[in-house]
């Protein structure tokens, strides 16, 4: 295949509920959609789901825009490839910038699976007809508000809830939720906020008794040794997210025992090709995986659903319905969860959802076009 035209569209969607991060309040998110077209006019879509600021990873919407328009699009335009797993060869000399790369990689998978008339899930090696979704809840103003949020999600039928924690907001909120929901599959995500200071370790060790499915990313992304030291004294599995950007990170993490569960994010790993490879390696080592989210719009969310249909994704993925975040999605039909189950669209080629181009263009705050 060969791509002759690439369009980047930075699309702004309002959020249903404002959320607060450590630095600011967000009432909308902007992701860059990648539209690729081959010589015959066949179209594929990908999504760059980078946060606006460099706080989860080093990338931002701005860096993704620059790298995408100045390096990735020119590299992909005119490159010949037989299979989407080989498309990334076009940009292999570009280091890092995984979120930006993921959007281009996804667009190639979407284009190719459409052209072949196969569902994306099948193209990736998926098997499951439905995917189990969990929800991720942010840090709330207080314990009562958090318990209320959990109750809403449990009532909507989600079988697993993940709570964001930070030093000072951990043992107490987790105990309160556990007391109200003794049987709920519950886990926590620290986004690397802890260190090996004694008071932090005391809190992490106290969480070991809360019946959590996992403690996600306790330490800084590159501190695999701290993670290994913690895993050695906990019964609760440590899950790695930010730490694992490529297959080499995963090999190292497995070798030093830095965790027992892997969160695979298509964005963090630079695309579906890399995500499938991480799944395969984890599976060889008997490590259960699940698919994490980055508040994706429908394009990235559809890719996450397809990926989660692979056999090693044995834990609920962060693929809740789009309606948890956005009033209207960029795809039709929108991605919906029914009691925590999301149907994998096996009967439709490609992503299995149509991109609503009029809606996307109406919400684009900037566009870029590249041609051969
Ligand atoms: O660590 O999983 C995370 C969102 C932004 C940055 C980091 C994370 C998240 C999520 C999103 O938890 C979950 C979702 O998309 O449903
Ligand atoms: Mg995480």
Coordinates of N, CA and C in Angstrom, one line a residue, residues 156-350:
X156 N -24.1 1.6 37.0 CA -24.1 1.5 35.5 C -23.6 0.2 35.0
X157 N -23.1 -0.7 36.0 CA -22.8 -2.0 35.6 C -21.3 -2.3 35.4
X158 N -20.5 -1.3 35.6 CA -19.0 -1.6 35.4 C -18.5 -2.5 36.5
X159 N -17.8 -3.6 36.1 CA -17.4 -4.6 37.1 C -16.1 -4.3 37.7
X160 N -15.4 -3.2 37.3 CA -14.1 -2.9 37.9 C -13.9 -1.4 37.9
X161 N -13.4 -0.9 39.0 CA -13.2 0.5 39.2 C -11.8 0.8 39.6
X162 N -11.1 1.7 38.9 CA -9.8 2.1 39.3 C -9.8 3.5 39.9
X163 N -9.1 3.7 41.0 CA -9.0 5.0 41.7 C -7.7 5.6 41.5
X164 N -7.6 6.8 41.2 CA -6.3 7.5 41.2 C -5.9 7.8 42.7
X165 N -4.7 7.5 43.0 CA -4.2 7.9 44.3 C -3.0 8.8 44.2
X166 N -2.7 9.4 45.4 CA -1.5 10.3 45.5 C -1.1 10.3 46.9
X167 N 0.1 10.6 47.3 CA 0.5 10.6 48.7 C -0.5 11.5 49.5
X168 N -1.1 11.0 50.6 CA -2.1 11.7 51.3 C -3.5 11.4 50.9
X169 N -3.7 10.8 49.8 CA -5.0 10.4 49.3 C -4.9 9.0 48.8
X170 N -4.8 8.1 49.8 CA -4.6 6.7 49.4 C -5.3 5.7 50.4
X171 N -4.7 5.5 51.6 CA -5.3 4.5 52.5 C -6.7 4.8 52.9
X172 N -7.0 6.0 53.2 CA -8.3 6.4 53.7 C -9.4 6.2 52.6
X173 N -9.2 6.9 51.5 CA -10.3 6.7 50.4 C -10.4 5.3 50.0
X174 N -9.3 4.5 49.9 CA -9.4 3.1 49.4 C -10.2 2.3 50.5
X175 N -9.9 2.6 51.8 CA -10.7 1.8 52.8 C -12.1 2.2 52.8
X176 N -12.5 3.5 52.5 CA -13.9 3.9 52.5 C -14.6 3.2 51.4
X177 N -14.0 3.1 50.2 CA -14.6 2.5 49.0 C -14.7 1.0 49.3
X178 N -13.7 0.4 49.8 CA -13.7 -1.1 50.1 C -14.8 -1.4 51.1
X179 N -15.0 -0.5 52.1 CA -16.0 -0.8 53.1 C -17.4 -0.8 52.5
X180 N -17.7 0.1 51.5 CA -19.0 0.2 50.9 C -19.2 -0.9 49.8
X181 N -18.1 -1.3 49.2 CA -18.2 -2.3 48.1 C -17.2 -3.4 48.3
X182 N -17.5 -4.3 49.2 CA -16.6 -5.4 49.7 C -16.1 -6.3 48.5
X183 N -17.0 -6.5 47.5 CA -16.7 -7.5 46.5 C -16.2 -6.9 45.2
X184 N -16.2 -5.6 45.1 CA -15.9 -4.9 43.8 C -14.4 -5.2 43.4
X185 N -14.2 -5.5 42.1 CA -12.8 -5.5 41.6 C -12.3 -4.1 41.6
X186 N -11.3 -3.8 42.4 CA -10.8 -2.4 42.6 C -9.3 -2.4 42.5
X187 N -8.8 -1.4 41.8 CA -7.4 -1.2 41.8 C -7.1 0.3 41.9
X188 N -5.8 0.6 42.1 CA -5.4 2.0 42.3 C -4.3 2.3 41.3
X189 N -4.2 3.6 40.9 CA -3.2 4.1 40.0 C -2.6 5.3 40.5
X190 N -1.2 5.2 40.8 CA -0.5 6.4 41.4 C 0.1 7.3 40.4
X191 N 0.1 6.9 39.1 CA 0.8 7.7 38.1 C 2.2 8.2 38.5
X192 N 2.9 7.3 39.2 CA 4.3 7.6 39.5 C 4.5 8.6 40.6
X193 N 3.5 8.8 41.5 CA 3.6 9.9 42.5 C 4.3 9.6 43.8
X194 N 4.7 8.3 43.9 CA 5.4 7.9 45.2 C 6.9 7.8 45.0
X195 N 7.6 7.9 46.2 CA 9.0 7.6 46.2 C 9.2 6.5 47.3
X196 N 10.5 6.2 47.5 CA 10.8 5.2 48.5 C 11.0 5.8 49.9
X197 N 10.5 7.0 50.1 CA 10.5 7.6 51.5 C 9.7 6.8 52.4
X198 N 10.1 6.7 53.6 CA 9.4 5.8 54.5 C 7.9 6.0 54.6
X199 N 7.4 7.3 54.7 CA 6.0 7.5 54.8 C 5.2 7.0 53.6
X200 N 5.8 7.1 52.4 CA 5.2 6.6 51.2 C 5.1 5.1 51.2
X201 N 6.2 4.5 51.6 CA 6.3 3.0 51.7 C 5.3 2.5 52.7
X202 N 5.1 3.2 53.8 CA 4.1 2.7 54.8 C 2.7 2.7 54.2
X203 N 2.4 3.8 53.4 CA 1.1 3.8 52.8 C 0.9 2.7 51.7
X204 N 1.9 2.5 50.9 CA 1.8 1.5 49.9 C 1.7 0.1 50.5
X205 N 2.4 -0.1 51.6 CA 2.3 -1.5 52.3 C 1.0 -1.6 52.9
X206 N 0.4 -0.5 53.4 CA -1.0 -0.6 54.0 C -2.0 -1.0 53.0
X207 N -1.8 -0.5 51.7 CA -2.8 -0.8 50.7 C -2.8 -2.3 50.3
X208 N -1.7 -3.0 50.7 CA -1.6 -4.4 50.4 C -2.7 -5.2 51.0
X209 N -3.3 -4.7 52.1 CA -4.4 -5.4 52.8 C -5.8 -5.1 52.3
X210 N -5.9 -4.3 51.2 CA -7.2 -3.8 50.8 C -7.9 -4.6 49.7
X211 N -7.2 -5.8 49.4 CA -7.8 -6.6 48.4 C -7.9 -6.0 47.0
X212 N -6.8 -5.3 46.7 CA -6.8 -4.6 45.3 C -6.3 -5.6 44.3
X213 N -6.8 -5.5 43.1 CA -6.3 -6.3 42.0 C -4.9 -6.0 41.6
X214 N -4.6 -4.7 41.8 CA -3.2 -4.2 41.4 C -3.0 -2.8 42.0
X215 N -1.7 -2.5 42.1 CA -1.3 -1.1 42.4 C -0.5 -0.7 41.1
X216 N -1.1 0.3 40.4 CA -0.5 0.7 39.1 C 0.5 1.8 39.3
X217 N 1.6 1.7 38.7 CA 2.7 2.7 38.5 C 2.9 3.5 39.8
X218 N 3.4 2.8 40.9 CA 3.7 3.6 42.1 C 4.8 4.6 41.9
X219 N 5.9 4.2 41.2 CA 7.1 5.1 41.2 C 7.3 5.7 39.8
X220 N 8.3 6.6 39.8 CA 8.6 7.3 38.5 C 8.8 6.3 37.4
X221 N 8.5 6.8 36.2 CA 8.5 5.9 35.0 C 9.8 5.0 34.9
X222 N 11.0 5.6 35.1 CA 12.2 4.9 34.8 C 12.7 4.2 36.1
X223 N 12.1 4.3 37.2 CA 12.6 3.7 38.4 C 12.0 2.2 38.5
X224 N 12.5 1.4 37.6 CA 12.1 0.0 37.7 C 12.6 -0.7 38.9
X225 N 13.7 -0.3 39.4 CA 14.3 -1.0 40.6 C 13.5 -0.8 41.9
X226 N 12.9 0.5 42.0 CA 12.1 0.7 43.2 C 10.8 -0.1 43.1
X227 N 10.3 -0.3 41.8 CA 9.1 -1.1 41.6 C 9.4 -2.5 42.0
X228 N 10.6 -3.0 41.6 CA 10.9 -4.4 41.9 C 11.1 -4.6 43.4
X229 N 11.7 -3.6 44.1 CA 11.8 -3.8 45.6 C 10.4 -3.8 46.2
X230 N 9.5 -3.0 45.7 CA 8.2 -3.0 46.3 C 7.4 -4.3 46.0
X231 N 7.5 -4.7 44.8 CA 6.8 -6.0 44.4 C 7.3 -7.1 45.3
X232 N 8.6 -7.1 45.6 CA 9.1 -8.2 46.4 C 8.5 -8.3 47.8
X233 N 7.9 -7.2 48.3 CA 7.4 -7.3 49.7 C 5.8 -7.2 49.7
X234 N 5.2 -7.1 48.5 CA 3.8 -7.0 48.4 C 3.2 -8.3 47.9
X235 N 2.0 -8.6 48.3 CA 1.2 -9.7 47.7 C 0.5 -9.2 46.5
X236 N 0.0 -7.9 46.6 CA -0.8 -7.3 45.5 C 0.2 -7.1 44.3
X237 N -0.3 -7.5 43.1 CA 0.5 -7.3 41.9 C 0.8 -5.8 41.7
X238 N 2.0 -5.4 41.3 CA 2.3 -4.1 40.8 C 2.1 -4.1 39.3
X239 N 1.4 -3.1 38.8 CA 1.1 -3.0 37.4 C 2.0 -1.8 36.8
X240 N 2.6 -2.0 35.7 CA 3.4 -1.0 35.1 C 2.6 -0.3 33.9
X241 N 2.6 1.0 33.9 CA 2.0 1.8 32.9 C 3.1 2.7 32.3
X242 N 3.4 3.9 32.8 CA 4.3 4.8 32.3 C 5.7 4.2 32.1
X243 N 6.1 3.2 32.9 CA 7.4 2.6 32.8 C 7.7 1.9 31.5
X244 N 6.6 1.5 30.8 CA 6.9 0.6 29.6 C 6.5 1.3 28.3
X245 N 7.5 1.8 27.7 CA 7.3 2.5 26.4 C 7.7 1.7 25.2
X246 N 8.6 0.7 25.4 CA 8.9 -0.2 24.3 C 9.2 -1.6 24.8
X247 N 9.4 -2.5 23.9 CA 9.6 -3.9 24.2 C 10.8 -4.1 25.1
X248 N 11.8 -3.2 24.9 CA 13.1 -3.4 25.7 C 12.7 -3.1 27.2
X249 N 11.9 -2.0 27.4 CA 11.5 -1.7 28.8 C 10.8 -2.9 29.4
X250 N 10.0 -3.6 28.6 CA 9.2 -4.7 29.1 C 10.1 -5.9 29.5
X251 N 11.1 -6.1 28.6 CA 12.1 -7.2 28.9 C 12.8 -6.9 30.2
X252 N 13.3 -5.7 30.4 CA 14.0 -5.3 31.6 C 13.1 -5.5 32.8
X253 N 11.9 -5.0 32.7 CA 10.9 -5.0 33.8 C 10.7 -6.5 34.2
X254 N 10.5 -7.4 33.2 CA 10.2 -8.8 33.5 C 11.5 -9.4 34.2
X255 N 12.6 -9.0 33.7 CA 13.9 -9.6 34.2 C 14.1 -9.2 35.7
X256 N 13.8 -8.0 36.1 CA 14.1 -7.6 37.4 C 12.8 -7.7 38.4
X257 N 11.7 -8.2 37.8 CA 10.6 -8.4 38.7 C 9.9 -7.1 39.1
X258 N 9.8 -6.1 38.2 CA 9.3 -4.8 38.5 C 7.8 -4.8 38.6
X259 N 7.1 -5.9 38.2 CA 5.7 -5.9 38.3 C 5.2 -7.2 37.8
X260 N 3.9 -7.5 38.0 CA 3.3 -8.7 37.6 C 2.1 -8.6 36.7
X261 N 1.8 -7.3 36.3 CA 0.7 -7.0 35.4 C 1.2 -5.8 34.5
X262 N 0.7 -5.8 33.3 CA 1.0 -4.8 32.3 C -0.2 -4.1 31.8
X263 N -0.2 -2.7 31.9 CA -1.2 -1.9 31.2 C -0.6 -1.6 29.9
X264 N -1.2 -2.0 28.8 CA -0.8 -1.7 27.4 C -1.6 -0.5 26.9
X265 N -0.9 0.6 26.6 CA -1.6 1.7 26.0 C -1.0 1.9 24.6
X266 N -1.9 1.9 23.6 CA -1.5 2.1 22.2 C -0.7 3.4 22.0
X267 N -1.2 4.4 22.7 CA -0.5 5.7 22.6 C 0.9 5.7 23.2
X268 N 1.0 5.2 24.4 CA 2.3 5.2 25.1 C 3.3 4.3 24.4
X269 N 2.9 3.3 23.7 CA 3.8 2.4 23.0 C 4.1 2.7 21.6
X270 N 3.4 3.7 21.0 CA 3.7 4.1 19.7 C 2.9 3.4 18.6
X271 N 1.8 2.8 19.0 CA 0.9 2.2 18.0 C 0.4 0.8 18.3
X272 N -0.4 0.3 17.4 CA -1.0 -1.0 17.5 C 0.0 -2.1 17.3
X273 N 1.0 -1.8 16.3 CA 2.0 -2.8 16.1 C 2.8 -3.1 17.3
X274 N 3.2 -2.1 18.0 CA 4.0 -2.2 19.2 C 3.2 -2.8 20.3
X275 N 1.9 -2.4 20.4 CA 1.0 -2.9 21.4 C 0.8 -4.4 21.3
X276 N 0.6 -4.9 20.1 CA 0.5 -6.4 19.8 C 1.8 -7.1 20.2
X277 N 2.9 -6.5 19.9 CA 4.2 -7.2 20.3 C 4.3 -7.2 21.8
X278 N 3.9 -6.2 22.5 CA 4.0 -6.2 24.0 C 3.1 -7.3 24.5
X279 N 1.9 -7.4 23.9 CA 1.0 -8.4 24.3 C 1.6 -9.8 24.2
X280 N 2.2 -10.0 23.0 CA 2.8 -11.3 22.8 C 3.9 -11.7 23.7
X281 N 4.8 -10.7 24.0 CA 5.9 -10.9 24.9 C 5.4 -11.2 26.4
X282 N 4.4 -10.4 26.8 CA 3.8 -10.5 28.1 C 3.2 -11.9 28.2
X283 N 2.5 -12.4 27.2 CA 1.8 -13.6 27.2 C 2.8 -14.8 27.3
X284 N 3.9 -14.7 26.6 CA 5.0 -15.7 26.7 C 5.5 -15.9 28.1
X285 N 5.5 -14.7 28.9 CA 5.9 -14.7 30.2 C 4.8 -14.9 31.3
X286 N 3.6 -15.2 30.8 CA 2.5 -15.5 31.7 C 2.0 -14.2 32.4
X287 N 2.3 -13.0 31.9 CA 1.9 -11.8 32.5 C 0.6 -11.3 32.0
X288 N -0.5 -11.2 32.8 CA -1.7 -10.7 32.3 C -1.7 -9.2 31.9
X289 N -2.4 -8.9 30.9 CA -2.4 -7.5 30.4 C -3.8 -7.0 30.3
X290 N -3.9 -5.6 30.3 CA -5.2 -5.0 30.0 C -4.9 -3.7 29.2
X291 N -5.9 -3.1 28.6 CA -5.6 -2.0 27.8 C -6.0 -0.7 28.5
X292 N -5.1 0.2 28.7 CA -5.3 1.5 29.3 C -5.8 2.5 28.3
X293 N -6.4 3.6 28.8 CA -6.9 4.6 27.9 C -6.3 6.0 28.2
X294 N -6.5 6.9 27.2 CA -6.0 8.3 27.3 C -7.2 9.2 27.0
X295 N -8.4 8.8 27.5 CA -9.6 9.6 27.2 C -9.8 9.8 25.7
X296 N -9.6 8.6 25.0 CA -9.7 8.7 23.6 C -11.1 9.1 23.0
X297 N -11.1 9.8 21.9 CA -12.3 9.9 21.1 C -12.6 8.6 20.4
X298 N -13.6 8.5 19.6 CA -14.1 7.2 19.1 C -13.1 6.5 18.3
X299 N -12.2 7.2 17.6 CA -11.2 6.5 16.7 C -10.2 5.7 17.6
X300 N -9.6 6.3 18.5 CA -8.7 5.7 19.4 C -9.4 4.6 20.3
X301 N -10.6 4.9 20.7 CA -11.3 4.0 21.5 C -11.7 2.7 20.7
X302 N -12.1 2.9 19.5 CA -12.4 1.7 18.6 C -11.1 0.8 18.5
X303 N -9.9 1.5 18.4 CA -8.7 0.7 18.3 C -8.4 0.0 19.6
X304 N -8.7 0.6 20.7 CA -8.5 0.0 22.0 C -9.4 -1.2 22.2
X305 N -10.6 -1.1 21.7 CA -11.6 -2.2 21.8 C -11.1 -3.4 21.0
X306 N -10.7 -3.1 19.7 CA -10.1 -4.2 18.9 C -8.9 -4.8 19.5
X307 N -8.0 -4.0 20.0 CA -6.8 -4.6 20.7 C -7.2 -5.5 21.9
X308 N -8.2 -5.0 22.7 CA -8.6 -5.7 23.9 C -9.2 -7.1 23.6
X309 N -9.5 -7.4 22.3 CA -10.0 -8.7 21.9 C -9.0 -9.7 21.8
X310 N -7.7 -9.4 21.9 CA -6.6 -10.4 21.9 C -6.6 -11.2 23.2
X311 N -6.2 -12.5 23.1 CA -6.4 -13.4 24.2 C -5.7 -13.1 25.5
X312 N -4.6 -12.3 25.4 CA -3.8 -12.0 26.6 C -4.5 -10.9 27.5
X313 N -5.5 -10.2 26.9 CA -6.1 -9.1 27.6 C -7.2 -9.8 28.5
X314 N -6.7 -10.3 29.7 CA -7.6 -11.0 30.6 C -8.2 -10.2 31.7
X315 N -7.7 -8.9 31.8 CA -8.3 -8.0 32.9 C -9.1 -7.0 32.2
X316 N -10.1 -6.4 32.9 CA -10.9 -5.3 32.3 C -10.1 -4.2 31.8
X317 N -10.4 -3.7 30.6 CA -9.7 -2.5 30.0 C -10.3 -1.2 30.3
X318 N -9.6 -0.1 30.2 CA -10.2 1.2 30.3 C -10.8 1.6 29.0
X319 N -11.9 0.9 28.6 CA -12.6 1.2 27.4 C -14.1 1.5 27.6
X320 N -14.3 2.3 28.7 CA -15.7 2.6 29.0 C -16.3 3.3 27.8
X321 N -17.6 3.4 27.7 CA -18.3 4.1 26.6 C -17.8 5.6 26.5
X322 N -17.8 6.1 25.3 CA -17.4 7.5 25.0 C -18.2 8.5 25.8
X323 N -19.5 8.1 26.1 CA -20.4 9.0 26.8 C -20.0 9.3 28.2
X324 N -19.1 8.6 28.8 CA -18.5 8.9 30.1 C -17.8 10.3 30.0
X325 N -17.2 10.6 28.8 CA -16.4 11.8 28.7 C -17.1 12.8 27.7
X326 N -17.7 12.4 26.6 CA -18.1 13.3 25.6 C -19.6 13.1 25.3
X327 N -20.3 14.2 25.1 CA -21.7 14.2 24.7 C -21.9 13.6 23.4
X328 N -21.0 13.9 22.4 CA -21.2 13.4 21.1 C -19.8 12.9 20.6
X329 N -19.7 11.7 20.1 CA -18.5 11.1 19.7 C -18.2 11.5 18.2
X330 N -16.9 11.3 17.8 CA -16.5 11.6 16.4 C -16.9 10.4 15.5
X331 N -17.3 9.3 16.0 CA -17.7 8.2 15.2 C -19.2 7.8 15.4
X332 N -19.7 7.2 14.3 CA -21.0 6.6 14.4 C -20.9 5.1 14.1
X333 N -21.6 4.2 14.8 CA -22.2 4.5 16.0 C -21.2 4.8 17.1
X334 N -21.6 5.6 18.1 CA -20.6 5.8 19.2 C -20.2 4.5 19.9
X335 N -19.1 4.5 20.6 CA -18.7 3.3 21.4 C -19.5 3.4 22.7
X336 N -20.2 2.3 23.0 CA -21.1 2.2 24.1 C -20.7 0.9 24.9
X337 N -20.8 1.0 26.2 CA -20.7 -0.1 27.1 C -22.1 -0.5 27.6
X338 N -22.4 -1.8 27.7 CA -23.6 -2.3 28.2 C -23.3 -3.1 29.5
X339 N -23.5 -2.6 30.6 CA -23.1 -3.2 31.9 C -21.7 -3.6 31.9
X340 N -20.8 -2.7 31.4 CA -19.4 -3.0 31.4 C -18.9 -3.9 30.2
X341 N -19.8 -4.2 29.3 CA -19.4 -5.0 28.1 C -19.5 -4.2 26.9
X342 N -18.4 -4.2 26.1 CA -18.4 -3.4 24.8 C -18.3 -4.5 23.7
X343 N -19.2 -4.4 22.8 CA -19.2 -5.3 21.7 C -18.0 -5.0 20.7
X344 N -17.3 -6.1 20.3 CA -16.3 -5.9 19.3 C -17.0 -6.0 17.9
X345 N -16.8 -5.0 17.0 CA -17.5 -5.0 15.7 C -16.9 -6.0 14.7
X346 N -17.2 -7.2 14.9 CA -16.6 -8.3 14.0 C -17.2 -8.2 12.6
X347 N -18.4 -7.6 12.4 CA -19.1 -7.7 11.1 C -18.8 -6.6 10.2
X348 N -17.9 -5.6 10.6 CA -17.6 -4.4 9.8 C -16.1 -4.3 9.6
X349 N -15.7 -4.1 8.4 CA -14.2 -3.9 8.2 C -13.7 -2.7 8.9
X350 N -12.4 -2.7 9.1 CA -11.7 -1.6 9.7 C -12.0 -1.4 11.1

